[in-house]
Each structure stands twice: as C-alpha cells, then as structure tokens.
Amino acid sequence: MPKIISIELKPFEYMMPQGKAYGMARGLNFRRICSLVELTTNEGVVGYGEAGGPPRIMAEYLPLVRPFFIGRSIYDFELVASQIYNRLYHFGVQNHMTAMLSGISIASYDAIGKSLGVAIHDLLGGRATDRFGCYATTGYLTADPENTFEAQLQGAVRAGFRAVKIKIGQGPAADLARVRSAREIIGDDALLMVDINGNYTVDIALQSLRGIEPYNIHWCEEPLPPTDTRGYSELRQRSPVPLAAGEAFHTVHDFKRLVDVGGLDILMPSLISCGGFGQAKAIALLAQMNNLRLSPSVWANGLAIAASLHFAASLPLSPHTDNVPFPLLIEYDTGDNPFRDGMLGELLPMRNGEIAVPGGPGLGITVDTSRVEQFAVR
C-alpha cells in the first residue's frame, strides 16, 4: 500500500505592477498567490494540490497537520482529516487549516490516480461529460485606464465566453449602471451573473437586485457577508434574483447552515478551501438532497481549475435526465494571474467558452513551476 513520506509547500506570490490592481466592492487586489502542495509516496509518486490561502499562513498550518499524514496510506485522507477536525477543533475549522487540508486532499487524489493510472473523476464516481462551458469572471473594479470595465467585457466576448460574471456592490445606482453596460456589450442571449462579495445588508441588497432584475440576472453571488445566516434566509424569500454563495465557506457544515434556513439557490464550494474532494462531494450530496443547484467557485489557479473539472465531471445531472436547462458552468477568472497557466506544462485550453476535462491519470496535468520561479516566496 503506497504511503505518504513527505508533504511540502511551494509558495508563490505575484505583486501586480503599479496601477494595475483590480478587485471588487470591498477593495482592490494587489497580488495573486498560489500555495502549491507537493505530496510524495514511498513509491516515488508525486501528487500535487493547491491550498486556498496566503502562502505564509499556509506555511504555518502545514507543520500543524503534516505529522498526522506521514506514514499513512494515500487512501487514508478522510480518516486523517476527521481526526484533525475532531482533535484540533479549538484552532478553528472554518479557517485556513481546512484550506491546507484541501490542498492535501487534492494532492492525495492526484497521487492515487497516478498510482493506478486512473483519472480523478473516475475515482470520484465517473464522468458525466467530457467538457464544460465556462463563465468569465470579469468586469472587475479597477483604476487602470487600460483595463476599463467595458474593455474587460469586450475581451470576454472576443474570447468566446457566452456567460460572464461581473463585480458590483458599490451601491444600487452604480450596480444598475454596470449591469446595463454589461448587458449592452454581451448581448441579450449571454448569461449574466453579478458578485457583490458580501458588501451589502439585506435592505441594500434587495434594492439593488430589484433594480437590476429587468436585465435577466442568472444569479447574484454573495450579496451578504457569509456570517449573516438570518439575512440570507430573509433575502432569498424576497429576492427577484437567485442567490449563490460558498467560496467563503469551509466544510459541509457551513453550507448546511445556509441550506437549513433556505438561504441559497446555488451552492458554490471551492475545492481549494472547502476541505477537498470529500467535503465537496458531501456538499454536492447536500445540494442534491435539497434539490438545489451547484456551481464550483474557482477563483484560483490552473491546478484548481483542473481539480474542479474532475469534481464537476463526477456529479450526476440531478434532478435532470435528458433536458438540462442550465448546464453546470466552470468559473474562469480572466484577471491578470501568471499562475493560471504559467505552472502547467500542458495547458488547459479554453476555446469558444468551453474547457475539456483532463483525461490522464490523477489530475491529468503536468505541473512545471519553472516559468513562475521568479514569484517563489523565499
């Protein structure tokens, strides 16, 4: 039985050029990060994962959880993770410790797949489809005159995206102006989603959503802070737009709290922070049990995109059979990010708004960090 002999973290950080920062209603992002997890077995197989958090914080959590895994079978992840959650709960579970475990989960599955010559989606339950449509996360807030809101949307249209998600959340009037402009650029047939990044209270969110409803908004992501459970319940009962959230949630327990109060229409687990494949599958089952939609959050890097493709491909088309009104979409962040493609030896090409599920063993990708070595955190 292959055993884990080492788990290492390779941290990377890209500081954006002066004046090129972009972001959302809560503020601009001045850097992009990647916490790459490298897991090695006693048979020499190397599995890769990604942990969703700042590299320096991840570097502190790894020594905390790594001893639990060393010497264990590569198949033991869920057993070990449960032990960590139960034993170290006083350090917090809804935090970056779970994100660190996410990276180890992905790396474990990558190692298992490589050891068996099997793709991760087959380990998770099969492959419902061989490719997915993507939605472009774009329309960022920015002070860069060369990267205006309109230019970002026009770039997404040229790239072939038939669905886009834009950032709003500066106020109902500004939201309406951005949505109106986006709809003019992408046309009436494209799907349009909005993301508030938790910047509103219920009353402001409701005013904004009522204003933009005529523009056929497919969903609104994170209208409220992730802690406002009561607010999500109230808003969903009154909102004219479906509500989505999940990138700020950790483990199925966070999602269950919102589902139990009827607070969401779409669950959005992030593979690199929710706890990994096991937790993501539990979240998918929670969605299926409550007849809710699911769409993975993938505001991350190339490895996270590959992991999300495998996860999404393994999901049944519940509750649909022959006719799927809105097929599951994969998020594709279009912001400046050298780690999206730069560390993959074999790229994940996005063509005409679609991306193929990798078919090789494990994640089905080749990790090559040589092109991003200048961004390594020493």
CSV table of C-alpha atoms in Angstrom, one decimal:
chain,number,residue,atom,x,y,z
A,1,MET,CA,0.0,0.0,0.0
A,2,PRO,CA,1.6,3.3,-1.0
A,3,LYS,CA,2.4,5.5,2.0
A,4,ILE,CA,3.0,9.2,2.3
A,5,ILE,CA,6.6,10.1,3.1
A,6,SER,CA,6.6,13.8,2.7
A,7,ILE,CA,4.3,16.8,2.2
A,8,GLU,CA,5.8,20.1,1.2
A,9,LEU,CA,4.5,23.6,0.4
A,10,LYS,CA,5.8,25.6,-2.6
A,11,PRO,CA,4.6,29.2,-2.1
A,12,PHE,CA,4.3,31.8,-4.9
A,13,GLU,CA,3.3,35.4,-4.9
A,14,TYR,CA,2.8,37.8,-7.8
A,15,MET,CA,2.7,41.6,-7.0
A,16,MET,CA,0.8,43.4,-9.6
A,17,PRO,CA,2.5,46.3,-11.4
A,18,GLN,CA,1.8,49.8,-10.2
A,19,GLY,CA,-1.7,51.0,-11.1
A,20,LYS,CA,-2.8,47.5,-12.4
A,21,ALA,CA,-4.6,46.3,-9.3
A,22,TYR,CA,-8.1,45.0,-9.8
A,23,GLY,CA,-10.8,43.7,-7.4
A,24,MET,CA,-14.3,44.1,-6.0
A,25,ALA,CA,-16.5,46.2,-3.8
A,26,ARG,CA,-14.5,45.5,-0.7
A,27,GLY,CA,-11.3,46.7,-2.2
A,28,LEU,CA,-8.7,46.0,-4.9
A,29,ASN,CA,-6.3,43.1,-5.1
A,30,PHE,CA,-2.7,44.0,-5.4
A,31,ARG,CA,-1.3,40.4,-5.6
A,32,ARG,CA,-2.1,36.9,-6.8
A,33,ILE,CA,-1.0,33.9,-4.8
A,34,CYS,CA,-0.5,30.2,-5.1
A,35,SER,CA,0.1,27.7,-2.3
A,36,LEU,CA,1.2,24.6,-4.1
A,37,VAL,CA,1.1,21.3,-2.2
A,38,GLU,CA,3.6,18.5,-3.2
A,39,LEU,CA,2.9,15.1,-1.7
A,40,THR,CA,5.3,12.2,-2.2
A,41,THR,CA,4.8,8.5,-1.7
A,42,ASN,CA,7.3,5.8,-0.8
A,43,GLU,CA,7.0,4.5,-4.4
A,44,GLY,CA,8.2,7.8,-5.7
A,45,VAL,CA,4.8,9.1,-7.0
A,46,VAL,CA,4.3,12.8,-6.6
A,47,GLY,CA,0.8,14.3,-6.2
A,48,TYR,CA,0.0,18.0,-6.4
A,49,GLY,CA,-2.7,20.1,-4.8
A,50,GLU,CA,-3.5,23.7,-4.1
A,51,ALA,CA,-4.4,25.2,-0.7
A,52,GLY,CA,-6.5,28.3,-0.9
A,53,GLY,CA,-4.8,30.8,1.3
A,54,PRO,CA,-1.9,33.2,1.7
A,55,PRO,CA,1.4,31.2,1.4
A,56,ARG,CA,2.9,32.4,4.6
A,57,ILE,CA,-0.3,31.4,6.5
A,58,MET,CA,-0.3,28.1,4.8
A,59,ALA,CA,3.3,27.6,5.7
A,60,GLU,CA,2.3,27.8,9.4
A,61,TYR,CA,-0.6,25.4,9.1
A,62,LEU,CA,1.3,22.7,7.3
A,63,PRO,CA,3.6,21.7,10.2
A,64,LEU,CA,0.4,21.5,12.4
A,65,VAL,CA,-1.3,18.9,10.2
A,66,ARG,CA,1.5,17.2,8.4
A,67,PRO,CA,2.5,14.8,11.2
A,68,PHE,CA,-0.9,13.2,11.1
A,69,PHE,CA,-0.4,12.1,7.5
A,70,ILE,CA,3.3,11.0,7.4
A,71,GLY,CA,3.4,7.2,7.2
A,72,ARG,CA,-0.3,6.8,6.4
A,73,SER,CA,-1.7,5.3,3.2
A,74,ILE,CA,-2.5,7.7,0.4
A,75,TYR,CA,-6.1,6.3,0.7
A,76,ASP,CA,-6.4,7.5,4.3
A,77,PHE,CA,-7.1,11.2,3.8
A,78,GLU,CA,-10.7,11.3,5.1
A,79,LEU,CA,-9.8,9.2,8.1
A,80,VAL,CA,-6.9,11.5,9.0
A,81,ALA,CA,-8.8,14.7,8.2
A,82,SER,CA,-11.6,13.7,10.5
A,83,GLN,CA,-9.1,13.1,13.3
A,84,ILE,CA,-7.6,16.5,12.7
A,85,TYR,CA,-11.0,18.2,12.8
A,86,ASN,CA,-12.0,16.4,15.9
A,87,ARG,CA,-8.7,16.9,17.8
A,88,LEU,CA,-7.8,20.4,16.7
A,89,TYR,CA,-11.3,22.0,16.6
A,90,HIS,CA,-10.2,24.6,19.1
A,91,PHE,CA,-7.9,26.1,16.5
A,92,GLY,CA,-11.0,26.6,14.3
A,93,VAL,CA,-12.3,24.5,11.4
A,94,GLN,CA,-13.8,27.3,9.4
A,95,ASN,CA,-10.4,28.8,8.5
A,96,HIS,CA,-7.2,28.2,6.7
A,97,MET,CA,-6.5,24.9,8.4
A,98,THR,CA,-9.3,23.5,6.3
A,99,ALA,CA,-7.8,25.2,3.3
A,100,MET,CA,-4.5,23.4,4.0
A,101,LEU,CA,-6.3,20.1,4.2
A,102,SER,CA,-8.0,20.9,0.9
A,103,GLY,CA,-4.6,21.1,-0.8
A,104,ILE,CA,-3.5,17.8,0.8
A,105,SER,CA,-6.8,16.1,-0.3
A,106,ILE,CA,-6.2,17.2,-4.0
A,107,ALA,CA,-2.6,16.0,-3.8
A,108,SER,CA,-3.7,12.7,-2.3
A,109,TYR,CA,-6.2,12.0,-5.1
A,110,ASP,CA,-3.6,13.1,-7.7
A,111,ALA,CA,-1.1,10.5,-6.2
A,112,ILE,CA,-3.8,7.8,-6.1
A,113,GLY,CA,-4.8,8.4,-9.7
A,114,LYS,CA,-1.2,8.4,-10.9
A,115,SER,CA,-0.5,5.1,-8.9
A,116,LEU,CA,-3.5,3.4,-10.5
A,117,GLY,CA,-3.4,5.0,-13.9
A,118,VAL,CA,-6.9,6.4,-13.3
A,119,ALA,CA,-8.3,9.9,-13.7
A,120,ILE,CA,-9.6,11.6,-10.6
A,121,HIS,CA,-13.1,11.9,-11.9
A,122,ASP,CA,-13.3,8.1,-12.2
A,123,LEU,CA,-12.1,7.8,-8.6
A,124,LEU,CA,-14.9,10.2,-7.6
A,125,GLY,CA,-17.7,8.4,-9.4
A,126,GLY,CA,-17.3,8.7,-13.2
A,127,ARG,CA,-17.5,11.3,-15.9
A,128,ALA,CA,-20.9,12.7,-16.8
A,129,THR,CA,-19.4,14.9,-19.6
A,130,ASP,CA,-16.1,15.5,-21.2
A,131,ARG,CA,-16.2,19.3,-21.4
A,132,PHE,CA,-17.9,22.2,-19.7
A,133,GLY,CA,-19.0,25.7,-20.6
A,134,CYS,CA,-17.1,28.4,-18.7
A,135,TYR,CA,-18.3,31.7,-17.4
A,136,ALA,CA,-15.8,34.6,-17.4
A,137,THR,CA,-15.2,36.3,-14.0
A,138,THR,CA,-14.5,39.8,-15.3
A,139,GLY,CA,-15.8,43.3,-15.0
A,140,TYR,CA,-13.5,44.0,-12.1
A,141,LEU,CA,-13.3,47.3,-10.3
A,142,THR,CA,-10.0,48.9,-11.3
A,143,ALA,CA,-8.4,52.3,-11.5
A,144,ASP,CA,-6.4,51.2,-14.6
A,145,PRO,CA,-7.3,53.3,-17.6
A,146,GLU,CA,-6.1,50.5,-19.9
A,147,ASN,CA,-8.4,47.9,-18.2
A,148,THR,CA,-11.7,49.6,-18.0
A,149,PHE,CA,-15.0,47.8,-17.3
A,150,GLU,CA,-16.0,48.0,-20.9
A,151,ALA,CA,-12.7,46.7,-22.2
A,152,GLN,CA,-12.8,43.7,-19.9
A,153,LEU,CA,-16.3,42.7,-21.1
A,154,GLN,CA,-15.3,43.2,-24.7
A,155,GLY,CA,-12.3,40.9,-24.1
A,156,ALA,CA,-14.6,38.2,-22.7
A,157,VAL,CA,-16.9,38.4,-25.8
A,158,ARG,CA,-13.9,38.2,-28.1
A,159,ALA,CA,-12.6,35.1,-26.2
A,160,GLY,CA,-15.9,33.3,-26.9
A,161,PHE,CA,-17.5,33.4,-23.5
A,162,ARG,CA,-21.3,33.0,-23.6
A,163,ALA,CA,-21.6,33.7,-19.8
A,164,VAL,CA,-20.0,36.3,-17.7
A,165,LYS,CA,-19.9,37.3,-14.0
A,166,ILE,CA,-19.2,41.0,-13.1
A,167,LYS,CA,-18.4,42.7,-9.9
A,168,ILE,CA,-20.9,45.1,-8.4
A,169,GLY,CA,-21.6,46.2,-4.8
A,170,GLN,CA,-20.7,49.9,-4.8
A,171,GLY,CA,-24.3,50.9,-4.4
A,172,PRO,CA,-27.7,50.3,-6.1
A,173,ALA,CA,-27.2,53.1,-8.7
A,174,ALA,CA,-23.7,52.0,-9.6
A,175,ASP,CA,-24.8,48.4,-9.8
A,176,LEU,CA,-27.6,49.3,-12.3
A,177,ALA,CA,-25.2,51.3,-14.5
A,178,ARG,CA,-22.6,48.4,-14.6
A,179,VAL,CA,-25.3,45.8,-15.3
A,180,ARG,CA,-26.9,47.9,-18.0
A,181,SER,CA,-23.5,48.4,-19.7
A,182,ALA,CA,-22.6,44.7,-19.4
A,183,ARG,CA,-25.8,43.6,-21.0
A,184,GLU,CA,-25.3,46.0,-23.9
A,185,ILE,CA,-21.8,44.6,-24.5
A,186,ILE,CA,-22.5,40.8,-24.1
A,187,GLY,CA,-26.0,40.9,-25.7
A,188,ASP,CA,-29.3,39.5,-24.6
A,189,ASP,CA,-28.6,35.8,-25.1
A,190,ALA,CA,-25.5,35.5,-22.9
A,191,LEU,CA,-25.8,34.6,-19.2
A,192,LEU,CA,-25.1,37.4,-16.9
A,193,MET,CA,-24.2,36.9,-13.2
A,194,VAL,CA,-23.2,39.5,-10.6
A,195,ASP,CA,-21.0,39.3,-7.5
A,196,ILE,CA,-21.3,41.6,-4.5
A,197,ASN,CA,-18.6,39.9,-2.4
A,198,GLY,CA,-20.7,40.3,0.8
A,199,ASN,CA,-20.7,44.1,0.8
A,200,TYR,CA,-24.4,44.7,1.5
A,201,THR,CA,-27.0,44.4,4.2
A,202,VAL,CA,-30.4,42.9,3.3
A,203,ASP,CA,-32.2,46.2,2.6
A,204,ILE,CA,-29.4,47.5,0.2
A,205,ALA,CA,-29.1,44.1,-1.5
A,206,LEU,CA,-32.9,44.0,-2.1
A,207,GLN,CA,-32.9,47.5,-3.5
A,208,SER,CA,-30.0,46.6,-5.9
A,209,LEU,CA,-31.5,43.3,-7.0
A,210,ARG,CA,-34.9,44.8,-7.7
A,211,GLY,CA,-33.2,47.5,-9.8
A,212,ILE,CA,-31.1,45.1,-12.0
A,213,GLU,CA,-33.8,42.4,-12.3
A,214,PRO,CA,-35.0,43.6,-15.7
A,215,TYR,CA,-31.6,42.7,-17.2
A,216,ASN,CA,-32.2,38.9,-16.7
A,217,ILE,CA,-29.6,38.2,-14.0
A,218,HIS,CA,-28.8,34.5,-13.8
A,219,TRP,CA,-27.6,34.7,-10.2
A,220,CYS,CA,-26.3,37.1,-7.5
A,221,GLU,CA,-23.2,35.8,-5.7
A,222,GLU,CA,-22.5,36.7,-2.1
A,223,PRO,CA,-25.0,39.6,-1.6
A,224,LEU,CA,-24.3,39.4,2.2
A,225,PRO,CA,-21.4,38.5,4.4
A,226,PRO,CA,-21.0,34.8,5.0
A,227,THR,CA,-21.9,35.1,8.6
A,228,ASP,CA,-25.4,36.6,8.0
A,229,THR,CA,-27.4,33.4,8.1
A,230,ARG,CA,-30.6,35.1,9.0
A,231,GLY,CA,-30.1,37.7,6.3
A,232,TYR,CA,-29.7,35.1,3.6
A,233,SER,CA,-32.9,33.4,4.7
A,234,GLU,CA,-34.8,36.7,4.6
A,235,LEU,CA,-33.3,37.9,1.3
A,236,ARG,CA,-33.9,34.7,-0.6
A,237,GLN,CA,-37.6,34.9,0.3
A,238,ARG,CA,-37.9,38.4,-1.2
A,239,SER,CA,-35.2,38.5,-3.9
A,240,PRO,CA,-36.2,38.5,-7.6
A,241,VAL,CA,-32.8,37.0,-8.5
A,242,PRO,CA,-31.4,33.6,-7.4
A,243,LEU,CA,-28.8,33.7,-4.7
A,244,ALA,CA,-25.4,31.9,-4.7
A,245,ALA,CA,-22.6,31.7,-2.2
A,246,GLY,CA,-19.9,29.3,-0.9
A,247,GLU,CA,-16.3,30.5,-1.7
A,248,ALA,CA,-16.0,31.8,1.8
A,249,PHE,CA,-17.4,28.6,3.4
A,250,HIS,CA,-15.4,25.7,4.9
A,251,THR,CA,-16.7,22.1,5.1
A,252,VAL,CA,-20.3,20.9,4.5
A,253,HIS,CA,-21.3,22.3,7.9
A,254,ASP,CA,-21.1,25.9,6.7
A,255,PHE,CA,-23.2,25.1,3.7
A,256,LYS,CA,-25.8,23.1,5.8
A,257,ARG,CA,-26.4,26.2,8.0
A,258,LEU,CA,-27.4,28.2,5.0
A,259,VAL,CA,-29.4,25.4,3.4
A,260,ASP,CA,-31.3,24.6,6.6
A,261,VAL,CA,-32.7,28.2,6.7
A,262,GLY,CA,-33.5,28.2,2.9
A,263,GLY,CA,-30.8,30.9,2.2
A,264,LEU,CA,-29.4,29.8,-1.1
A,265,ASP,CA,-30.4,28.7,-4.6
A,266,ILE,CA,-26.9,27.7,-5.8
A,267,LEU,CA,-24.1,26.2,-3.6
A,268,MET,CA,-20.6,27.2,-4.7
A,269,PRO,CA,-17.9,25.1,-2.9
A,270,SER,CA,-14.2,26.0,-3.6
A,271,LEU,CA,-12.1,22.8,-3.9
A,272,ILE,CA,-9.1,24.5,-2.5
A,273,SER,CA,-10.7,25.8,0.7
A,274,CYS,CA,-13.8,23.8,1.5
A,275,GLY,CA,-11.8,20.7,2.7
A,276,GLY,CA,-11.0,19.0,-0.6
A,277,PHE,CA,-12.8,16.3,-2.7
A,278,GLY,CA,-14.5,14.5,0.2
A,279,GLN,CA,-16.1,17.7,1.6
A,280,ALA,CA,-17.0,18.9,-1.9
A,281,LYS,CA,-18.8,15.6,-2.6
A,282,ALA,CA,-20.7,16.0,0.7
A,283,ILE,CA,-21.7,19.5,-0.3
A,284,ALA,CA,-22.9,18.1,-3.7
A,285,LEU,CA,-25.0,15.5,-1.9
A,286,LEU,CA,-26.4,18.2,0.3
A,287,ALA,CA,-27.4,20.1,-2.8
A,288,GLN,CA,-29.0,17.0,-4.4
A,289,MET,CA,-30.9,16.2,-1.2
A,290,ASN,CA,-32.4,19.7,-1.1
A,291,ASN,CA,-32.9,19.9,-4.9
A,292,LEU,CA,-30.5,22.9,-5.2
A,293,ARG,CA,-28.1,23.8,-8.0
A,294,LEU,CA,-24.3,23.6,-7.5
A,295,SER,CA,-21.6,25.6,-9.3
A,296,PRO,CA,-17.9,25.3,-8.1
A,297,SER,CA,-16.1,28.5,-7.2
A,298,VAL,CA,-12.7,28.6,-9.0
A,299,TRP,CA,-11.1,32.0,-8.4
A,300,ALA,CA,-7.7,30.4,-8.3
A,301,ASN,CA,-5.0,28.9,-10.5
A,302,GLY,CA,-4.6,26.2,-13.2
A,303,LEU,CA,-4.3,23.3,-10.8
A,304,ALA,CA,-7.5,24.4,-9.0
A,305,ILE,CA,-9.3,24.6,-12.4
A,306,ALA,CA,-8.2,21.0,-13.2
A,307,ALA,CA,-9.4,19.8,-9.8
A,308,SER,CA,-12.7,21.5,-10.2
A,309,LEU,CA,-13.2,20.0,-13.7
A,310,HIS,CA,-12.7,16.5,-12.3
A,311,PHE,CA,-15.1,17.2,-9.4
A,312,ALA,CA,-17.8,18.7,-11.7
A,313,ALA,CA,-17.5,15.8,-14.2
A,314,SER,CA,-18.2,13.3,-11.5
A,315,LEU,CA,-21.5,14.8,-10.5
A,316,PRO,CA,-24.9,13.4,-11.6
A,317,LEU,CA,-27.1,15.8,-13.5
A,318,SER,CA,-29.7,15.8,-10.7
A,319,PRO,CA,-32.6,16.3,-11.0
A,320,HIS,CA,-32.4,16.3,-14.8
A,321,THR,CA,-32.1,13.5,-17.3
A,322,ASP,CA,-32.3,14.3,-21.0
A,323,ASN,CA,-33.0,18.0,-20.7
A,324,VAL,CA,-30.7,20.2,-18.6
A,325,PRO,CA,-32.0,23.8,-18.7
A,326,PHE,CA,-28.7,25.4,-17.5
A,327,PRO,CA,-25.7,23.0,-17.6
A,328,LEU,CA,-23.1,23.4,-14.8
A,329,LEU,CA,-20.6,26.1,-15.6
A,330,ILE,CA,-16.9,26.3,-14.6
A,331,GLU,CA,-15.7,29.7,-13.4
A,332,TYR,CA,-12.8,31.1,-15.4
A,333,ASP,CA,-11.1,34.1,-13.8
A,334,THR,CA,-9.8,36.4,-16.6
A,335,GLY,CA,-7.8,38.8,-14.3
A,336,ASP,CA,-4.0,39.1,-14.6
A,337,ASN,CA,-2.7,35.9,-13.0
A,338,PRO,CA,0.6,34.2,-14.0
A,339,PHE,CA,-0.3,31.1,-12.1
A,340,ARG,CA,-3.5,30.3,-14.1
A,341,ASP,CA,-1.4,28.8,-17.0
A,342,GLY,CA,2.2,29.5,-16.0
A,343,MET,CA,2.8,26.5,-13.8
A,344,LEU,CA,1.2,23.9,-16.1
A,345,GLY,CA,3.4,22.1,-18.5
A,346,GLU,CA,0.3,21.2,-20.5
A,347,LEU,CA,-2.2,24.0,-20.6
A,348,LEU,CA,-6.0,23.7,-20.1
A,349,PRO,CA,-7.1,25.4,-23.3
A,350,MET,CA,-10.4,27.4,-23.1
A,351,ARG,CA,-11.9,27.6,-26.6
A,352,ASN,CA,-15.2,29.1,-27.6
A,353,GLY,CA,-16.2,29.4,-23.9
A,354,GLU,CA,-15.6,25.7,-23.3
A,355,ILE,CA,-12.9,23.7,-21.5
A,356,ALA,CA,-12.2,19.9,-21.7
A,357,VAL,CA,-12.0,17.6,-18.7
A,358,PRO,CA,-8.4,16.3,-18.4
A,359,GLY,CA,-8.3,12.6,-19.2
A,360,GLY,CA,-4.8,11.5,-18.0
A,361,PRO,CA,-4.0,9.8,-14.6
A,362,GLY,CA,-4.7,11.8,-11.5
A,363,LEU,CA,-5.3,15.5,-12.3
A,364,GLY,CA,-4.2,14.8,-15.8
A,365,ILE,CA,-1.9,17.8,-15.9
A,366,THR,CA,1.8,18.3,-15.8
A,367,VAL,CA,3.0,20.7,-13.1
A,368,ASP,CA,6.0,22.7,-14.1
A,369,THR,CA,6.9,25.7,-11.9
A,370,SER,CA,10.0,26.8,-13.8
A,371,ARG,CA,8.1,29.6,-15.6
A,372,VAL,CA,6.9,31.1,-12.3
A,373,GLU,CA,10.0,30.5,-10.3
A,374,GLN,CA,10.7,34.3,-10.1
A,375,PHE,CA,7.5,34.6,-8.0
A,376,ALA,CA,8.6,32.0,-5.4
A,377,VAL,CA,8.3,33.1,-1.8
A,378,ARG,CA,11.7,32.6,-0.2
